[in-house]
Amino acid sequence: MSDKHRNAILHPNRRQALAMMGMVGATGLVMPGILGRDKAYAAPPSAPKGQVIIGFSQEPTVFNPHMLHIEVDEGIHFSVFDPLFNVDPEGKFTPALAVEVPTVENGGISADGLNWKVKLRDGVKWHDGKPFTADDVKFTLDLVVDKDFRSARRAGHDQVRDIKVVSPTEITWRMEKPYAPYASILAATFIVPKHILEPEKDRNTALFNNAPVGTGPFKWVERVAGDHIELAANTDYYGDGPYLERVIYKYIPDLTVLYTQFKTGDIDVTGLQWITPDHYDEAKALEGKEVQVVPGATVESVTFNMEKPQFKDPAVRQALYYALDKTTIIDALYYGLPAPTETYMPQQSFYFNTDLPKHEFDIEKAKKLLDDAGWKPGEDGIRAKDGVRLSFTNSTTAGNHIREQVQQFMQQSFKDIGVEMTISNLPPAVMWGEYWMQSKFDSVVVGINFLTGADPDSSDYFLSTSINAKGGAGQNTSQYSSPEVDKLLGEGGRVFVPEERKKAYLKIQEIIRNDLPLLPIFQYATVRGRKKGMTGFAPNVNNRIDSWNVGTWYWEQA
Amino acid sequence: MTRYILNRLGQSLVLLVLVSMIGFAVLNLAPGGPLSQFALTPGMTQADLDRISAQMGLDRPLVVQYADWFWRLLRGDWGRSFRDSRPVLDVIGGHFGATLLLMGTATVISVTIGTWVGIKGATKRYSIFDYAATVGAMVALSIPTFWFGLVAIYIFSLKLGWLPAGNMYTIGNGSFLDYAIHLIMPAMVLALVDVAVWSRYMRTATLDVINQDFVRTARAKGMTPRRVLMKHVVGNALLPMITLAGLQVPTLLGGALVTETVFTWPGMGRLFLDSLGYQDYPVVMGLLMFSAILVLLSNLAADLLTAFVDPRIRLT
């Protein structure tokens, strides 16, 4: 990442601009490139102008933002709909349909965290001209927990009680228990129109789902199945933008072809899954294109199943961490793009712990640790203790070639310390089905985004009651269980002031780094490209999609 | 004749039911399921997945699911896609036009060129042209379509800039010329293999006819070689080609599977790959039945046509 890839995160009329610049300086969370600007930006056009074509390697097909969907679908959701408030690249909330973001400080959330009050923007219209009111918000919050609806997320929403529409511009509710991450969940909860969806008998198959009507910067025009989706500027938009007449999401099923069409100019911006790392060197030299390495929130790790006898001894997990040659994995297999990490928390997060001990690759230390812990090599050179052989399988999605190479590499280094790892990969549908959810694996290589949107809460992954294999509900598939982490996660979820919450999450990261239920390898970074002149593109580690702010994109005037 | 057609249709129906049973079973026996891809969705729990699975009727025994699907099909309801919840026939219909355009163009190209090359190769046997055509056909048959497609894109789009790198049309344009320009490369790539196949068959068929007695007689009575070729040889040599054409329809669909991905062509081949990937059972089953019907009908049509043009054949 270098400064020559100037980033167009800000433009003069965005209110957040100054605040963000201040924060970048203050917190030191410098996203490379943001400040490397050396010429003034042209102002956006006064009326929407031109179009942008964004390429996706998967086809968006789910346009009701609350139905089960995949990442690319959110490109459409962010363009057509609005949540009550958004998350900016620094993790701060900015109001959208709400007039202000509710906090304990401004009285939007009661001191005990139980009562919420949201004031809504007046005069906002749905794309069909009907007024947006608090009834729509109530309808949305009811819909996501409706048991007949194929809802993508109930967790969090299921704690909301007594939703009251006080006036068309005010809504209140009560939470079953104080739950700070709910603000982040709301930031990803797009409000849908009551007047269209309520009369539908079956909301899973409503016409709306294929012709969405929102309040967002762009209106739905049409979908040519298997090819593209066209959106047009909503000239009545209440917020900043839109500055483009048309946004087109083009489906290009093959990543090589996606890159080719970026080179030929058939697409202006590479969306999910972006440019493959092996093309980075070539891409950054392309004439008339801006190519940038952007960090994502996903962390790649070797995750252990803590209930397997091989992994019960902390010395084993530590020894394996010493024997993990991260640098070579990142440089040789991932073209040096991702950043090595010691924790599950993205480095851009306000809650990231910078003081964790640095990983060392040291085969001798690894051996000594195992020797000291009483793991003695057997006749075949594999260590064992009390009848447990240090031999285990490692699984990941079959067909992910880079990961398969990582596994072979690990296999070699682990063998050097007398540990046998066999590779047993499975097709995606099997790998992430029961095998993963019910903790039937020994160890896996997996990339996970541990957070709840922008919120540092990772209860789903580390709380001892989130273990499916033990009757819990969640994603704690490593079956990690620590009373202290449980307690801290509880505290962190109840406290609403970021500076106070931070203490809990710093401590949790320290404990996880020490216990090593997972060996963190790196935080993902991907290569994104766009045509020169496309302004407004702002990588946001808190969202899964680049076009989260497409409403403020525009073509720089020549 | 009517009786024969009814018989064949009856057999086809039985075959279709068998195809649907096997297809349904294989699809559902594949591990995972339509919902496993959502396991890593943030905030998703096993209980939520189970509830949705029950709503979609995926928790019922396989036999019940099949019976339900079949019963609906009989009443004309092909079900709805798991992905975008549109009716399956709409989904397929939305992709059929693109495939038909690509397939149709590729077929016209391959039949025209293939027939010409085949006849020329047979009449000028062991000439340089014949050897070149033979070697060319072997090479074309051995090259995977996707590789040939990528090479074509590299040369004609990236290096020369003559043709678009893919897509069916420029978004916002859609004129006839725009479609035509976009069609050239994928149609040629798709046609290439079939030119090879057609020319080989045509060459053999022509050689068969050329050495027959009636051709010698025609020559003996003083007909010009050209008239002999056009009047006696080609007509007879084309007969077996009708059957071949019937068999070629499904391979064209299969070839389009890869070509459509490389050229970002929004057709049925890609729809099939995507639906398989997402385990969108209703659409996969719909496409399976659709192609099965297509195969059976084109075979029947080929047989009827052969009988129609060749008075020696009587269907009973």
Coordinates of C-alpha atoms in Angstrom, one line a residue, chain B residues 2-292:
Chain B
T2 CA -49.9 -41.1 -35.8
R3 CA -49.7 -44.3 -33.8
Y4 CA -45.9 -44.3 -34.0
I5 CA -45.8 -40.7 -32.8
L6 CA -48.1 -41.5 -29.9
N7 CA -46.0 -44.5 -29.0
R8 CA -42.8 -42.4 -29.0
L9 CA -44.4 -39.7 -26.9
G10 CA -45.6 -42.3 -24.4
Q11 CA -42.1 -43.7 -24.1
S12 CA -40.8 -40.2 -23.6
L13 CA -43.2 -39.5 -20.7
V14 CA -42.0 -42.7 -18.9
L15 CA -38.4 -41.6 -19.5
L16 CA -39.1 -38.1 -18.2
V17 CA -40.6 -39.5 -15.0
L18 CA -37.5 -41.7 -14.5
V19 CA -35.2 -38.7 -15.2
S20 CA -37.0 -36.6 -12.7
M21 CA -36.8 -39.3 -10.0
I22 CA -33.1 -39.9 -10.5
G23 CA -32.4 -36.2 -10.8
F24 CA -34.3 -35.4 -7.6
A25 CA -32.6 -38.2 -5.7
V26 CA -29.1 -37.3 -6.8
L27 CA -29.6 -33.6 -6.1
N28 CA -30.9 -34.2 -2.6
L29 CA -28.4 -36.9 -1.7
A30 CA -25.6 -34.5 -2.3
P31 CA -24.3 -33.4 1.1
G32 CA -25.1 -30.1 2.6
G33 CA -28.3 -28.5 1.4
P34 CA -29.7 -25.2 0.2
L35 CA -29.2 -23.6 3.6
S36 CA -25.7 -24.6 4.6
Q37 CA -24.3 -21.6 2.6
F38 CA -25.9 -19.3 5.2
A39 CA -24.3 -21.0 8.2
L40 CA -21.6 -18.3 8.3
T41 CA -24.1 -15.4 8.1
P42 CA -23.4 -13.1 11.0
G43 CA -25.9 -13.7 13.8
M44 CA -27.2 -16.9 12.3
T45 CA -28.1 -19.7 14.7
Q46 CA -28.8 -23.4 14.1
A47 CA -32.3 -22.9 15.5
D48 CA -33.0 -20.2 12.9
L49 CA -31.7 -22.4 10.1
D50 CA -33.9 -25.3 11.3
R51 CA -36.9 -23.1 11.4
I52 CA -36.4 -21.8 7.9
S53 CA -35.7 -25.3 6.6
A54 CA -39.1 -26.4 8.0
Q55 CA -40.8 -23.4 6.4
M56 CA -39.3 -24.3 3.1
G57 CA -40.5 -27.9 3.6
L58 CA -36.9 -29.2 3.4
D59 CA -37.3 -31.2 6.6
R60 CA -39.8 -33.6 5.1
P61 CA -38.9 -37.1 3.9
L62 CA -37.4 -37.1 0.4
V63 CA -40.3 -39.2 -1.0
V64 CA -42.9 -36.7 0.3
Q65 CA -40.9 -33.8 -1.1
Y66 CA -40.7 -35.6 -4.5
A67 CA -44.4 -36.5 -4.5
D68 CA -45.2 -32.9 -3.6
W69 CA -43.0 -31.5 -6.4
F70 CA -44.4 -34.0 -8.9
W71 CA -48.0 -33.3 -8.1
R72 CA -47.5 -29.6 -8.4
L73 CA -45.7 -30.1 -11.7
L74 CA -48.7 -32.1 -13.1
R75 CA -50.8 -29.0 -12.3
G76 CA -48.4 -26.8 -14.1
D77 CA -46.7 -25.4 -11.0
W78 CA -42.9 -25.7 -11.4
G79 CA -42.2 -24.2 -8.0
R80 CA -40.3 -21.1 -7.1
S81 CA -36.5 -20.5 -7.0
F82 CA -34.9 -20.6 -3.6
R83 CA -32.7 -17.6 -4.6
D84 CA -35.0 -14.9 -5.9
S85 CA -38.4 -16.6 -5.2
R86 CA -39.6 -16.1 -8.7
P87 CA -41.6 -18.9 -10.5
V88 CA -39.2 -21.4 -12.1
L89 CA -40.6 -21.1 -15.5
D90 CA -40.1 -17.3 -15.4
V91 CA -36.5 -17.9 -14.3
I92 CA -35.8 -20.3 -17.1
G93 CA -37.7 -18.2 -19.7
G94 CA -35.5 -15.2 -18.7
H95 CA -32.4 -17.1 -19.7
F96 CA -33.7 -19.1 -22.6
G97 CA -33.6 -16.3 -25.2
A98 CA -30.0 -15.6 -24.6
T99 CA -29.0 -19.3 -25.0
L100 CA -31.2 -19.7 -28.1
L101 CA -29.6 -16.7 -29.8
L102 CA -26.1 -18.0 -29.0
M103 CA -26.9 -21.7 -29.8
G104 CA -28.8 -20.8 -33.0
T105 CA -26.0 -18.6 -34.4
A106 CA -23.4 -21.2 -33.5
T107 CA -25.4 -23.9 -35.1
V108 CA -25.9 -22.0 -38.3
I109 CA -22.1 -21.2 -38.5
S110 CA -21.0 -24.8 -37.7
V111 CA -23.5 -26.5 -40.0
T112 CA -22.6 -24.2 -42.9
I113 CA -18.9 -24.3 -42.6
G114 CA -18.8 -27.9 -41.4
T115 CA -20.8 -29.2 -44.4
W116 CA -18.7 -27.2 -46.8
V117 CA -15.4 -28.4 -45.4
G118 CA -16.7 -32.0 -45.2
I119 CA -17.8 -32.1 -48.8
K120 CA -14.7 -30.4 -50.1
G121 CA -12.5 -32.7 -48.1
A122 CA -14.3 -35.8 -49.5
T123 CA -14.2 -34.6 -53.1
K124 CA -10.6 -33.5 -52.9
R125 CA -9.5 -36.4 -50.8
Y126 CA -5.8 -36.4 -49.7
S127 CA -5.4 -32.9 -51.0
I128 CA -3.6 -30.3 -48.9
F129 CA -7.0 -28.9 -48.0
D130 CA -8.2 -32.3 -46.8
Y131 CA -5.1 -32.8 -44.6
A132 CA -5.4 -29.3 -43.2
A133 CA -9.1 -29.8 -42.4
T134 CA -8.3 -33.1 -40.7
V135 CA -5.5 -31.8 -38.5
G136 CA -7.6 -28.6 -37.8
A137 CA -10.6 -30.7 -36.7
M138 CA -8.4 -32.8 -34.3
V139 CA -6.9 -29.7 -32.8
A140 CA -10.3 -28.0 -32.4
L141 CA -11.7 -31.1 -30.7
S142 CA -8.8 -31.3 -28.3
I143 CA -8.8 -27.7 -27.1
P144 CA -11.1 -27.0 -24.1
T145 CA -13.7 -24.4 -25.0
F146 CA -12.9 -22.1 -22.0
W147 CA -9.2 -22.0 -22.9
F148 CA -10.0 -21.1 -26.5
G149 CA -12.5 -18.5 -25.3
L150 CA -9.9 -16.9 -23.0
V151 CA -7.3 -16.8 -25.8
A152 CA -9.8 -15.3 -28.2
I153 CA -10.6 -12.5 -25.6
Y154 CA -6.9 -11.9 -25.0
I155 CA -6.2 -11.5 -28.8
F156 CA -9.3 -9.8 -30.1
S157 CA -10.4 -7.7 -27.1
L158 CA -7.2 -6.9 -25.1
K159 CA -4.5 -6.8 -27.8
L160 CA -6.4 -5.8 -30.9
G161 CA -9.5 -4.1 -29.3
W162 CA -11.7 -5.3 -32.2
L163 CA -14.4 -7.0 -30.2
P164 CA -16.0 -6.7 -26.8
A165 CA -14.6 -9.0 -24.1
G166 CA -18.0 -10.4 -23.3
N167 CA -21.6 -9.6 -22.4
M168 CA -24.6 -9.9 -24.7
Y169 CA -24.9 -6.1 -25.3
T170 CA -23.8 -2.8 -24.1
I171 CA -26.0 -1.7 -21.3
G172 CA -28.1 1.2 -22.5
N173 CA -27.5 0.4 -26.2
G174 CA -29.1 -2.8 -27.3
S175 CA -29.2 -2.1 -31.1
F176 CA -29.0 -4.9 -33.6
L177 CA -25.5 -4.0 -34.5
D178 CA -24.5 -4.0 -30.8
Y179 CA -25.9 -7.5 -30.3
A180 CA -24.2 -8.7 -33.5
I181 CA -20.8 -7.4 -32.4
H182 CA -21.1 -9.1 -29.0
L183 CA -22.3 -12.3 -30.6
I184 CA -19.3 -12.9 -32.9
M185 CA -16.7 -14.2 -30.5
P186 CA -18.8 -16.5 -28.3
A187 CA -20.7 -17.9 -31.3
M188 CA -17.4 -18.6 -33.2
V189 CA -15.9 -20.2 -30.1
L190 CA -18.9 -22.3 -29.5
A191 CA -19.1 -23.2 -33.2
L192 CA -15.5 -24.2 -33.5
V193 CA -15.8 -27.7 -32.0
D194 CA -19.0 -28.4 -33.9
V195 CA -17.4 -27.4 -37.2
A196 CA -14.9 -30.1 -36.4
V197 CA -17.5 -32.7 -35.6
W198 CA -19.7 -31.7 -38.6
S199 CA -17.0 -31.7 -41.1
R200 CA -15.7 -35.1 -40.1
Y201 CA -19.2 -36.7 -40.3
M202 CA -20.0 -34.9 -43.5
R203 CA -16.7 -36.1 -45.1
T204 CA -17.4 -39.7 -44.2
A205 CA -21.0 -39.5 -45.3
T206 CA -20.0 -38.0 -48.7
L207 CA -17.3 -40.5 -49.2
D208 CA -19.8 -43.3 -48.6
V209 CA -22.1 -41.9 -51.3
I210 CA -19.4 -41.0 -53.8
N211 CA -18.4 -44.6 -54.2
Q212 CA -21.8 -45.9 -54.8
D213 CA -23.1 -47.3 -58.1
F214 CA -25.7 -44.7 -58.9
V215 CA -23.1 -42.0 -58.7
R216 CA -20.9 -43.8 -61.2
T217 CA -23.9 -44.3 -63.4
A218 CA -24.7 -40.6 -63.3
R219 CA -21.1 -39.8 -64.2
A220 CA -21.2 -42.4 -67.0
K221 CA -24.2 -40.8 -68.6
G222 CA -22.2 -37.6 -68.9
M223 CA -23.5 -35.4 -66.1
T224 CA -21.1 -32.7 -65.0
P225 CA -19.2 -33.4 -61.8
R226 CA -20.8 -30.4 -60.2
R227 CA -24.3 -31.6 -61.0
V228 CA -23.5 -35.1 -59.8
L229 CA -22.3 -33.6 -56.5
M230 CA -25.3 -31.3 -56.0
K231 CA -28.1 -33.5 -57.2
H232 CA -27.0 -37.0 -56.2
V233 CA -24.2 -36.9 -53.6
V234 CA -25.1 -34.0 -51.2
G235 CA -28.7 -34.9 -50.9
N236 CA -28.0 -38.4 -49.9
A237 CA -25.0 -37.5 -47.7
L238 CA -27.1 -35.1 -45.7
L239 CA -29.6 -37.8 -44.6
P240 CA -27.6 -39.2 -41.6
M241 CA -26.8 -35.6 -40.7
I242 CA -30.4 -35.1 -39.6
T243 CA -30.0 -37.7 -36.9
L244 CA -26.7 -36.1 -35.9
A245 CA -28.4 -32.7 -35.6
G246 CA -30.9 -34.2 -33.2
L247 CA -28.1 -35.5 -31.1
Q248 CA -26.1 -32.3 -31.3
V249 CA -28.8 -30.1 -29.5
P250 CA -27.9 -31.2 -26.0
T251 CA -24.1 -31.0 -26.6
L252 CA -24.7 -27.4 -27.7
L253 CA -26.4 -26.7 -24.4
G254 CA -23.5 -28.3 -22.6
G255 CA -20.9 -26.4 -24.6
A256 CA -22.8 -23.2 -23.8
L257 CA -22.3 -24.0 -20.1
V258 CA -18.6 -23.0 -20.3
T259 CA -18.8 -20.5 -23.1
E260 CA -21.5 -18.5 -21.3
T261 CA -19.3 -18.2 -18.2
V262 CA -16.3 -17.0 -20.1
F263 CA -18.2 -14.5 -22.2
T264 CA -20.6 -13.4 -19.4
W265 CA -23.5 -14.5 -21.5
P266 CA -26.8 -14.6 -19.4
G267 CA -28.0 -17.9 -20.7
M268 CA -29.3 -21.2 -19.4
G269 CA -25.9 -22.9 -19.1
R270 CA -24.8 -20.3 -16.5
L271 CA -28.1 -20.4 -14.8
F272 CA -27.6 -24.1 -14.4
L273 CA -24.1 -23.8 -12.9
D274 CA -25.3 -21.0 -10.5
S275 CA -28.4 -22.9 -9.4
L276 CA -26.3 -26.0 -8.8
G277 CA -23.8 -23.9 -6.8
Y278 CA -26.6 -22.5 -4.6
Q279 CA -28.4 -25.8 -4.5
D280 CA -31.5 -24.1 -5.8
Y281 CA -33.3 -27.4 -6.3
P282 CA -36.5 -26.1 -8.0
V283 CA -34.6 -24.3 -10.7
V284 CA -32.1 -27.2 -11.2
M285 CA -35.0 -29.6 -11.5
G286 CA -36.8 -27.3 -13.9
L287 CA -33.7 -27.0 -16.1
L288 CA -33.2 -30.8 -15.9
M289 CA -36.8 -31.4 -17.1
F290 CA -36.5 -28.7 -19.7
S291 CA -33.4 -30.1 -21.3
A292 CA -34.7 -33.7 -21.0

